[in-house]
Amino acid sequence: MIRVLLADDHPVVRSGYLRLLEQASDIRVIAEAATGEAAYGAFVADPPDVLATDLAMPGGGGLELIRRVLLRTPAARILVFSMYDSPPLVRQALDAGARGFLTKAAAPQGLVDAVRALHAGERYLGADLAASLLQRDPAREAERLAELSLREFEIFRLLALGHSPAECAQALKLSPKTVSNHQTAIKEKLGVTTSAALAHLAIRHRVIGSALV
């Protein structure tokens, strides 16, 4: 039985997805949540096989939820469903560590197929999205990391650990403006756009370990 945690701030949407998933004989929704904070709490209390979440939620939102879950459990299987399908948004979710992305306009069977795919260790992208968005090149990521200067790498590691630019500046005895400039350069060099993507890249390449947050 595939155990699913369902997170969406709209009760009608959650109810519809719950009915859809539980029509499948091999899937059971073990918990529901309406906020990112509640979803994280439910994940910690009873880890599911698959976390299916919207991105636009109160309490931190879906991207922050993905970041926190993966810092706690790097192997977590996370499926994002959203009413938006812009490539930058999909890329942000995948960079943050989601293993699948589905739009709410997708056929109902798509959600069931996506949950099964993630549970089987596969990635999943809705049929209406470009498959190229799933591609990630670990070797290229390693090359980009190697291109960072020593100072940039120090700042990268501190940011990945969750420190703010101000805290990085204090720890390294630099000005906040200098750290902010380095942060922009680091993200450009590594090809990431969010702090969550930065942290997950650091975990993938063992720059930092997983931690409880």
Coordinates of C-alpha atoms in Angstrom, one line a residue:
M1 CA 0.0 0.0 0.0
I2 CA 1.4 3.4 -1.0
R3 CA 0.9 5.9 1.9
V4 CA 0.3 9.5 0.8
L5 CA 0.4 12.8 2.6
L6 CA -1.8 15.3 0.8
A7 CA -1.1 19.1 1.3
D8 CA -3.3 21.8 -0.3
D9 CA -4.9 24.8 1.3
H10 CA -8.2 24.4 -0.5
P11 CA -10.5 21.8 1.2
V12 CA -12.4 21.1 -2.0
V13 CA -9.2 20.3 -3.9
R14 CA -8.0 18.0 -1.1
S15 CA -11.3 16.3 -0.9
G16 CA -11.3 15.7 -4.7
Y17 CA -7.8 14.4 -4.7
L18 CA -8.4 12.2 -1.7
R19 CA -11.4 10.5 -3.4
L20 CA -9.4 10.1 -6.6
L21 CA -6.4 8.5 -4.9
E22 CA -8.4 6.2 -2.7
Q23 CA -10.2 4.8 -5.7
A24 CA -6.9 3.1 -6.5
S25 CA -6.6 -0.1 -4.5
D26 CA -2.9 0.4 -3.8
I27 CA -3.0 4.0 -2.5
R28 CA -4.1 5.3 0.9
V29 CA -4.1 8.9 2.0
I30 CA -2.8 8.8 5.6
A31 CA -3.0 12.5 6.4
E32 CA -4.0 15.9 5.0
A33 CA -2.7 19.4 5.6
A34 CA -3.8 22.9 4.7
T35 CA -0.5 24.7 5.4
G36 CA 3.2 24.1 4.8
E37 CA 3.8 24.1 8.6
A38 CA 1.0 21.5 9.2
A39 CA 2.3 19.4 6.3
Y40 CA 5.8 19.3 7.8
G41 CA 4.4 18.4 11.2
A42 CA 2.4 15.5 9.6
F43 CA 5.5 14.3 7.7
V44 CA 7.6 14.2 10.9
A45 CA 4.8 12.5 12.9
D46 CA 4.2 9.7 10.3
P47 CA 6.5 9.8 7.2
P48 CA 4.5 8.9 4.1
D49 CA 5.8 7.1 1.0
V50 CA 4.9 10.1 -1.1
L51 CA 4.2 13.7 -0.2
A52 CA 1.9 15.4 -2.7
T53 CA 1.8 19.1 -2.2
D54 CA 0.6 22.3 -3.8
L55 CA 3.1 25.2 -4.0
A56 CA 0.9 28.1 -3.1
M57 CA 0.0 27.6 0.6
P58 CA 0.2 29.6 3.8
G59 CA 2.7 28.6 6.4
G60 CA 5.9 28.8 4.3
G61 CA 4.5 27.5 1.0
G62 CA 5.4 24.5 -1.0
L63 CA 9.0 25.3 -1.8
E64 CA 9.9 25.9 1.8
L65 CA 8.1 22.6 2.7
I66 CA 10.2 20.8 0.2
R67 CA 13.4 22.3 1.5
R68 CA 12.6 21.4 5.1
V69 CA 11.4 17.8 4.3
L70 CA 14.5 17.1 2.3
L71 CA 16.9 18.5 4.9
R72 CA 15.3 16.0 7.3
T73 CA 14.8 13.1 4.9
P74 CA 16.9 13.5 1.7
A75 CA 15.4 10.5 0.1
A76 CA 11.8 11.8 0.5
R77 CA 9.6 11.4 -2.6
I78 CA 7.8 14.7 -3.2
L79 CA 5.2 15.3 -5.9
V80 CA 4.1 18.9 -6.7
F81 CA 0.8 19.7 -8.2
S82 CA 0.0 23.3 -9.1
M83 CA -2.5 25.3 -11.2
Y84 CA 0.6 27.0 -12.7
D85 CA 2.8 25.4 -15.4
S86 CA 5.4 28.1 -16.3
P87 CA 8.8 26.5 -16.9
P88 CA 10.6 28.7 -14.3
L89 CA 8.2 27.6 -11.6
V90 CA 8.5 23.9 -12.6
R91 CA 12.2 24.3 -12.7
Q92 CA 12.2 25.8 -9.2
A93 CA 10.2 23.0 -7.8
L94 CA 12.5 20.3 -9.4
D95 CA 15.6 22.2 -8.3
A96 CA 14.3 22.3 -4.8
G97 CA 14.1 18.5 -4.9
A98 CA 10.6 17.5 -6.0
R99 CA 10.7 14.3 -8.0
G100 CA 7.6 15.0 -10.0
F101 CA 5.4 17.9 -11.1
L102 CA 1.8 17.8 -12.3
T103 CA -0.6 20.6 -13.2
K104 CA -4.1 20.7 -11.8
A105 CA -5.4 20.7 -15.4
A106 CA -3.9 17.2 -15.9
A107 CA -6.2 14.2 -16.4
P108 CA -7.3 12.6 -13.1
Q109 CA -5.4 9.4 -13.8
G110 CA -2.2 11.5 -14.0
L111 CA -2.1 12.0 -10.2
V112 CA -2.4 8.2 -9.6
D113 CA 0.2 7.5 -12.2
A114 CA 2.5 10.1 -10.6
V115 CA 2.2 8.7 -7.1
R116 CA 2.9 5.2 -8.3
A117 CA 5.9 6.4 -10.4
L118 CA 7.5 8.2 -7.4
H119 CA 6.9 5.3 -5.1
A120 CA 8.7 3.1 -7.6
G121 CA 11.7 5.4 -7.5
E122 CA 11.0 7.1 -10.8
R123 CA 10.6 10.8 -11.7
Y124 CA 7.3 12.0 -13.2
L125 CA 6.4 15.0 -15.3
G126 CA 2.9 15.7 -16.5
A127 CA 2.3 15.0 -20.2
D128 CA 1.7 18.7 -20.8
L129 CA 5.1 19.7 -19.5
A130 CA 8.5 19.5 -21.3
A131 CA 10.4 16.3 -20.4
S132 CA 13.7 18.3 -20.6
L133 CA 12.8 19.9 -17.3
L134 CA 13.6 16.6 -15.5
Q135 CA 17.1 16.4 -16.7
R136 CA 20.0 17.2 -14.3
D137 CA 23.7 16.7 -15.0
P138 CA 25.6 15.8 -11.8
A139 CA 28.9 16.1 -13.6
R140 CA 28.1 19.6 -14.8
E141 CA 27.0 20.6 -11.2
A142 CA 30.3 19.3 -9.9
E143 CA 32.2 21.4 -12.5
R144 CA 30.2 24.5 -11.4
L145 CA 31.0 23.9 -7.8
A146 CA 34.7 23.6 -8.7
E147 CA 34.5 27.0 -10.4
L148 CA 33.7 28.8 -7.1
S149 CA 36.5 30.7 -5.5
L150 CA 37.5 29.7 -1.9
R151 CA 35.5 32.7 -0.5
E152 CA 32.5 31.9 -2.6
F153 CA 32.6 28.3 -1.5
E154 CA 32.7 29.3 2.2
I155 CA 29.7 31.5 1.7
F156 CA 27.9 28.8 -0.4
R157 CA 28.3 26.3 2.5
L158 CA 27.0 28.7 5.1
L159 CA 24.0 29.7 3.0
A160 CA 23.3 26.0 2.3
L161 CA 23.3 25.4 6.1
G162 CA 20.5 28.0 6.4
H163 CA 22.5 31.0 7.6
S164 CA 21.3 34.4 6.4
P165 CA 23.6 36.7 4.5
A166 CA 23.9 38.9 7.6
E167 CA 25.0 35.8 9.7
C168 CA 27.5 34.9 6.9
A169 CA 28.9 38.4 7.0
Q170 CA 29.4 38.2 10.8
A171 CA 31.0 34.8 10.7
L172 CA 33.4 35.7 7.9
K173 CA 34.0 39.3 9.1
L174 CA 32.7 40.7 5.8
S175 CA 30.2 43.4 5.0
P176 CA 26.6 42.4 4.4
K177 CA 26.9 44.0 0.9
T178 CA 30.0 41.9 0.0
V179 CA 28.2 38.7 1.1
S180 CA 25.0 39.8 -0.9
N181 CA 27.2 40.3 -4.0
H182 CA 28.8 36.9 -3.5
Q183 CA 25.4 35.3 -3.1
T184 CA 24.2 36.6 -6.4
A185 CA 27.4 35.5 -8.1
I186 CA 27.2 32.0 -6.5
K187 CA 23.6 31.4 -7.7
E188 CA 24.5 32.5 -11.2
K189 CA 27.6 30.2 -11.3
L190 CA 25.6 27.2 -9.9
G191 CA 22.6 27.9 -12.1
V192 CA 20.1 28.0 -9.2
T193 CA 17.5 30.6 -8.4
T194 CA 16.4 29.8 -4.8
S195 CA 17.9 29.2 -1.4
A196 CA 16.2 25.8 -1.4
A197 CA 17.8 24.8 -4.6
L198 CA 21.2 25.9 -3.3
A199 CA 20.8 23.8 -0.1
H200 CA 19.6 20.7 -2.0
L201 CA 22.6 21.0 -4.4
A202 CA 24.9 21.1 -1.4
I203 CA 23.3 18.0 0.0
R204 CA 23.5 16.1 -3.3
H205 CA 27.3 16.8 -3.5
R206 CA 27.9 16.2 0.2
V207 CA 29.0 19.7 0.9
I208 CA 26.6 19.5 3.9
G209 CA 24.9 16.6 5.5
S210 CA 21.1 16.2 6.1
A211 CA 19.9 17.8 9.3
L212 CA 16.8 18.1 11.4
V213 CA 15.1 21.5 11.0

